[in-house]
JSON list of C-alpha atoms in Angstrom, two decimals:
[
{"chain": "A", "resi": 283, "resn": "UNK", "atom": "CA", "xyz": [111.86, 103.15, 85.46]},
{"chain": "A", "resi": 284, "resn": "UNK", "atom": "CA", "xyz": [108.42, 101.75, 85.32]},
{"chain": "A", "resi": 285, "resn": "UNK", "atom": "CA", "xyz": [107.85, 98.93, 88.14]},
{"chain": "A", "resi": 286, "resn": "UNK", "atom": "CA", "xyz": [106.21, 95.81, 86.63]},
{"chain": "A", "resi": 287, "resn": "UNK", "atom": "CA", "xyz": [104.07, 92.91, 87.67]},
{"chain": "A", "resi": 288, "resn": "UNK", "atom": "CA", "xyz": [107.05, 90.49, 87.50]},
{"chain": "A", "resi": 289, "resn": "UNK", "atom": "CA", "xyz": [109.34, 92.72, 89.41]},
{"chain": "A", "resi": 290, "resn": "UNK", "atom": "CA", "xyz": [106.45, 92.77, 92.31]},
{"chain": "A", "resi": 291, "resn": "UNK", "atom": "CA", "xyz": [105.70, 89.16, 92.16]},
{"chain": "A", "resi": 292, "resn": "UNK", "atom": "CA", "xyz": [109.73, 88.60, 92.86]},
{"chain": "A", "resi": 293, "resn": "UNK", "atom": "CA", "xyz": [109.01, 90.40, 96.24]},
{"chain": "A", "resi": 294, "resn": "UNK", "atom": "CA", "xyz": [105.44, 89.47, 97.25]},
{"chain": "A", "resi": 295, "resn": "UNK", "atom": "CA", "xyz": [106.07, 85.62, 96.45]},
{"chain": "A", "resi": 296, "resn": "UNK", "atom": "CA", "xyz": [108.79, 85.59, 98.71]},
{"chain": "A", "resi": 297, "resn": "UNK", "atom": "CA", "xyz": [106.72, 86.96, 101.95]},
{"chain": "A", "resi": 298, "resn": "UNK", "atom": "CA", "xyz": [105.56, 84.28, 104.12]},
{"chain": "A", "resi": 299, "resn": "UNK", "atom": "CA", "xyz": [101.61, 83.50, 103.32]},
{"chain": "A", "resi": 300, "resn": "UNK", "atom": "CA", "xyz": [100.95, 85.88, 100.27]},
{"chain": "A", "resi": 301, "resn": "UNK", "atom": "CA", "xyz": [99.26, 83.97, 97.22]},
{"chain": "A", "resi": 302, "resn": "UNK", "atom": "CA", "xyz": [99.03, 85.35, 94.03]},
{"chain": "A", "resi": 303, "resn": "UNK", "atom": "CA", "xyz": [95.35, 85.16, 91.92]},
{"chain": "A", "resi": 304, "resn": "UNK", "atom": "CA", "xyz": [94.08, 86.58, 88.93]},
{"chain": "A", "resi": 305, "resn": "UNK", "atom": "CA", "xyz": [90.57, 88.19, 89.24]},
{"chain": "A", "resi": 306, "resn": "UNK", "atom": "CA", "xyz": [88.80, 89.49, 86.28]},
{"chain": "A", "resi": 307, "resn": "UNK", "atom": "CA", "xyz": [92.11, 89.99, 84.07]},
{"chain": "A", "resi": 308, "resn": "UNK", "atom": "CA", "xyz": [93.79, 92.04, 87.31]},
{"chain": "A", "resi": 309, "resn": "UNK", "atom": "CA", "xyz": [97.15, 90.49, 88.97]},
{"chain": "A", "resi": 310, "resn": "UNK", "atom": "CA", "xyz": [96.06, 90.33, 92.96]},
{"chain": "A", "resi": 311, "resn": "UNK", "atom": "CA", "xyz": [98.68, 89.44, 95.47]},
{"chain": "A", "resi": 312, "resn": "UNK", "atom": "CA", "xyz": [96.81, 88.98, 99.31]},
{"chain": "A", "resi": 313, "resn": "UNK", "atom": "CA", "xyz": [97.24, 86.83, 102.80]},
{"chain": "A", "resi": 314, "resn": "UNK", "atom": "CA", "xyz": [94.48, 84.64, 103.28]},
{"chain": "A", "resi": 315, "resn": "UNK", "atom": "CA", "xyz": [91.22, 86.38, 101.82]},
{"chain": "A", "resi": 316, "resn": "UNK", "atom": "CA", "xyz": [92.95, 90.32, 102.29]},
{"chain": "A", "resi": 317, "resn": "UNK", "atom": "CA", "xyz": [94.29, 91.76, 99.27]},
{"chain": "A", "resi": 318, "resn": "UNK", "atom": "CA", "xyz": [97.18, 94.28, 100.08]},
{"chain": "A", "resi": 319, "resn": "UNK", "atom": "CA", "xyz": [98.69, 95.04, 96.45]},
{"chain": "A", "resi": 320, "resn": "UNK", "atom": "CA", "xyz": [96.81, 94.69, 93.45]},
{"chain": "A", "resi": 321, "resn": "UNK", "atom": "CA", "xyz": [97.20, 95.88, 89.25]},
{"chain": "A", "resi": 322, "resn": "UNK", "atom": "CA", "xyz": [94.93, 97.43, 87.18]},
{"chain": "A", "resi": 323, "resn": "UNK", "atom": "CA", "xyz": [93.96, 95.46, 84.33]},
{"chain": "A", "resi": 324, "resn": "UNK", "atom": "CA", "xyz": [97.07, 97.40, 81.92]},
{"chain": "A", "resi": 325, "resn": "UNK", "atom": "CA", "xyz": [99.24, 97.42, 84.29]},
{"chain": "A", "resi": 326, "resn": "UNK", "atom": "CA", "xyz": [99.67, 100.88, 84.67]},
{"chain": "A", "resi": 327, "resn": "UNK", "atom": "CA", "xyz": [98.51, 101.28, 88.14]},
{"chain": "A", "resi": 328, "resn": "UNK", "atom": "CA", "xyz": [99.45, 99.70, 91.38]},
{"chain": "A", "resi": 329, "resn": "UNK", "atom": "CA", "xyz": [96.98, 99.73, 94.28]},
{"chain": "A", "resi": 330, "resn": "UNK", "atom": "CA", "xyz": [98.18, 98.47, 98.00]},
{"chain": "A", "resi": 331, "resn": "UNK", "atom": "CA", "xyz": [97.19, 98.32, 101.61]},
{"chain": "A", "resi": 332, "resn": "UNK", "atom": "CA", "xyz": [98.47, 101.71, 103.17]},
{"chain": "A", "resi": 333, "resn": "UNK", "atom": "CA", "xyz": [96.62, 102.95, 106.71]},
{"chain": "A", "resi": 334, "resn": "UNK", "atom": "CA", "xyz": [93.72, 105.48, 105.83]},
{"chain": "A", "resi": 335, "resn": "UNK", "atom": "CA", "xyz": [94.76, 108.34, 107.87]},
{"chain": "A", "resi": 336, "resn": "UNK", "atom": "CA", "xyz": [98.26, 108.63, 105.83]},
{"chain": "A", "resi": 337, "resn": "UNK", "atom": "CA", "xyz": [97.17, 108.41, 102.91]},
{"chain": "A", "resi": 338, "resn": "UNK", "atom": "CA", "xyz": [96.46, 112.29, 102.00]},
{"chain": "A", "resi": 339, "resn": "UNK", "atom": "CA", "xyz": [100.11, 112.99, 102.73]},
{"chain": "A", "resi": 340, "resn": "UNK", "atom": "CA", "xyz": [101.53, 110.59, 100.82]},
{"chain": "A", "resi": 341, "resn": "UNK", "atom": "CA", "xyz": [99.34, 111.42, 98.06]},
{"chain": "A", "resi": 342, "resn": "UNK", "atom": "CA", "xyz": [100.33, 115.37, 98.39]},
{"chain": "A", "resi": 343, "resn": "UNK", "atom": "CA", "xyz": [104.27, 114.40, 99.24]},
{"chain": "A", "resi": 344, "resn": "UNK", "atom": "CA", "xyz": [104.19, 112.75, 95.79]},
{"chain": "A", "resi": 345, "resn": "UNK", "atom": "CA", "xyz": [101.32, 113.70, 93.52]},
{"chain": "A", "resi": 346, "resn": "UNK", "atom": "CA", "xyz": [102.47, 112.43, 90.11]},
{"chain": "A", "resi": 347, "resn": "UNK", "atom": "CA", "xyz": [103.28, 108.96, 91.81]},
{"chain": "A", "resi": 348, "resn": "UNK", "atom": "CA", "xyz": [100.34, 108.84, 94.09]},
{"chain": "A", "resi": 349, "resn": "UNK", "atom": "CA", "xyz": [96.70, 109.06, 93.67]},
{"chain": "A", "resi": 350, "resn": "UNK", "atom": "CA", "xyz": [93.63, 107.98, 95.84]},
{"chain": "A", "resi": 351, "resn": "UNK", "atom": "CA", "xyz": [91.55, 104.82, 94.42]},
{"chain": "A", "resi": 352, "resn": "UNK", "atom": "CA", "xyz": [88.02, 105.55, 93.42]},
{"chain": "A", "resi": 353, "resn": "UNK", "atom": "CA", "xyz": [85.32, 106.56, 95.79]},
{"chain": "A", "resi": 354, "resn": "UNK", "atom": "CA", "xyz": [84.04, 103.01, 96.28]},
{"chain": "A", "resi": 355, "resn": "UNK", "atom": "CA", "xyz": [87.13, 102.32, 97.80]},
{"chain": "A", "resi": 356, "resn": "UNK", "atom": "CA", "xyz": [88.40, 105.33, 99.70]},
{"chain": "A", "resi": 357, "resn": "UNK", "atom": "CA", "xyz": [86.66, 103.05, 102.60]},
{"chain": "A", "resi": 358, "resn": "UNK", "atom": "CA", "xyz": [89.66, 100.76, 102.79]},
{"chain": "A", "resi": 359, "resn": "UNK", "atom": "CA", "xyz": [92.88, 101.42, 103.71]},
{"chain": "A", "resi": 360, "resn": "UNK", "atom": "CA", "xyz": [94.00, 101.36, 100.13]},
{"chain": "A", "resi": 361, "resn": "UNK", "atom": "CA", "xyz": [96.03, 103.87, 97.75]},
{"chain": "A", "resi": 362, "resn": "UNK", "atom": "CA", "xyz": [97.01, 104.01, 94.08]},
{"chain": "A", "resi": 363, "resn": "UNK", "atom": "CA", "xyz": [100.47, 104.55, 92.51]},
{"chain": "A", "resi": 364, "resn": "UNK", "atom": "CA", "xyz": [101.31, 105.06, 88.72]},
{"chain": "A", "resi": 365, "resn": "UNK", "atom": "CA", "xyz": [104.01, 101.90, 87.93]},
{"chain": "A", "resi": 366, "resn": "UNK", "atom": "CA", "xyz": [105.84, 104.20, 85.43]},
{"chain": "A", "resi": 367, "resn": "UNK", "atom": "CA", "xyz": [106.34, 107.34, 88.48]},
{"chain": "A", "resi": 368, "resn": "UNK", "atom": "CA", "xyz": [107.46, 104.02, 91.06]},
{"chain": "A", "resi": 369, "resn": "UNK", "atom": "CA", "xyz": [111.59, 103.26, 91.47]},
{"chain": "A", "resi": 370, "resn": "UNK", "atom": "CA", "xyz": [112.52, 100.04, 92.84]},
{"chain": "A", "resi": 371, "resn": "UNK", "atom": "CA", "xyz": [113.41, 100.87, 96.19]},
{"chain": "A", "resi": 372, "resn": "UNK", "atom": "CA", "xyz": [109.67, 102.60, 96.62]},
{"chain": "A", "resi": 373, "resn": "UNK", "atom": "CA", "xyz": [108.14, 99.94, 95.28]},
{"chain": "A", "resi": 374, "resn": "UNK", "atom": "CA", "xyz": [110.01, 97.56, 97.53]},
{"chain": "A", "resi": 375, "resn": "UNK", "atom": "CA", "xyz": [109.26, 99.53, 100.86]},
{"chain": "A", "resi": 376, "resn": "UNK", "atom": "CA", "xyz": [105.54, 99.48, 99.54]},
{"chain": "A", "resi": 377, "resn": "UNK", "atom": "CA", "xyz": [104.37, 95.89, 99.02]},
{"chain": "A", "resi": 378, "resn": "UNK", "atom": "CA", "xyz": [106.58, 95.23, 102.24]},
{"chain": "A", "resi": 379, "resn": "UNK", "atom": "CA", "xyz": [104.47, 97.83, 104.20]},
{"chain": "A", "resi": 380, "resn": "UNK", "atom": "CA", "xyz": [100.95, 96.53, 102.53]},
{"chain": "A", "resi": 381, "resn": "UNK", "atom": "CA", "xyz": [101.89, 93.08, 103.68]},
{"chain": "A", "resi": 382, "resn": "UNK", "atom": "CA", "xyz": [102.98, 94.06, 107.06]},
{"chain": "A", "resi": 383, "resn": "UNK", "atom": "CA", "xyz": [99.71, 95.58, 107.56]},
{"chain": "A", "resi": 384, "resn": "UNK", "atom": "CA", "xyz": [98.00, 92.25, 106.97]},
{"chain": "A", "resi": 385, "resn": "UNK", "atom": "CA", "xyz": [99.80, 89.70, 108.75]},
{"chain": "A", "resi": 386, "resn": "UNK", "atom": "CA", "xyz": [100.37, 88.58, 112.55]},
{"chain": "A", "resi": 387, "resn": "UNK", "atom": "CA", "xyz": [102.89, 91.09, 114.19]},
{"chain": "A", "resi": 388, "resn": "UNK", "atom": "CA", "xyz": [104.86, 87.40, 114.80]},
{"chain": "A", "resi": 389, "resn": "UNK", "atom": "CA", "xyz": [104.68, 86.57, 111.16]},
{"chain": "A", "resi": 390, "resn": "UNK", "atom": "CA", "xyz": [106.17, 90.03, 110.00]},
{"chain": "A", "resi": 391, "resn": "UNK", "atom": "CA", "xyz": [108.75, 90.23, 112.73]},
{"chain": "A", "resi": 392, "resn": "UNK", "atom": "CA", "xyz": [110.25, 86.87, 111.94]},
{"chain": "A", "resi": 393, "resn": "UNK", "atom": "CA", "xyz": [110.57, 87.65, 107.73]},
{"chain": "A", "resi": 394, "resn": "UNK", "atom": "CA", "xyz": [111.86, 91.30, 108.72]},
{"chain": "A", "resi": 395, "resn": "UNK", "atom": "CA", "xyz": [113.13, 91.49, 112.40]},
{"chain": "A", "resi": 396, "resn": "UNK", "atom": "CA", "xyz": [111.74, 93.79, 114.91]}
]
């Protein structure tokens, strides 16, 4: 079941403006200079853009498959998911939600409709 980096980089490379870099040994995928989903450096986590004031319930709907990032970053609107607890369709709905959240309302609407 485990969701991979290649399996996300099929999605995220096809949404208008996202570039893919490789800081410090970690696979980032961002708009511009905003990250919205980014690996840990084995892999084994998934972090992405997801508003702040959600993010406890998603992380108690689901917690073997969700988990808050590290204090540093619990200032961002940012959340963790294991790759091996993520399915396909989740992880799909995911990185399409992180990089709605960082592009123009315009740019999203004309890649997924209104």
């Amino acid at each position: 079941m485990m969701i991979t980096v290649e399996q996300v980089r099929g999605l995220a490379l096809t949404l208008p403006r996202t570039s893919e870099h490789l800081i410090r040994d970690r696979v980032k995928f961002r708009v511009g200079s905003i990250v919205y989903v980014a690996f840990s450096q084995d892999e084994t986590v998934m972090g992405f853009a997801f508003p702040k004031e959600e993010r406890d319930a998603l992380v108690a709907s689901e917690p073997t498959v969700f988990h808050l990032p590290g204090e540093s970053d619990l200032r961002f609107n940012w959340v963790h998911a294991w790759t091996a607890a993520l399915d396909e369709p989740e992880m799909r709905e995911l990185v399409i939600e992180a990089w709605r959240m960082v592009v123009p309302k315009k740019v999203a609407a004309a890649r997924l409709g209104s």
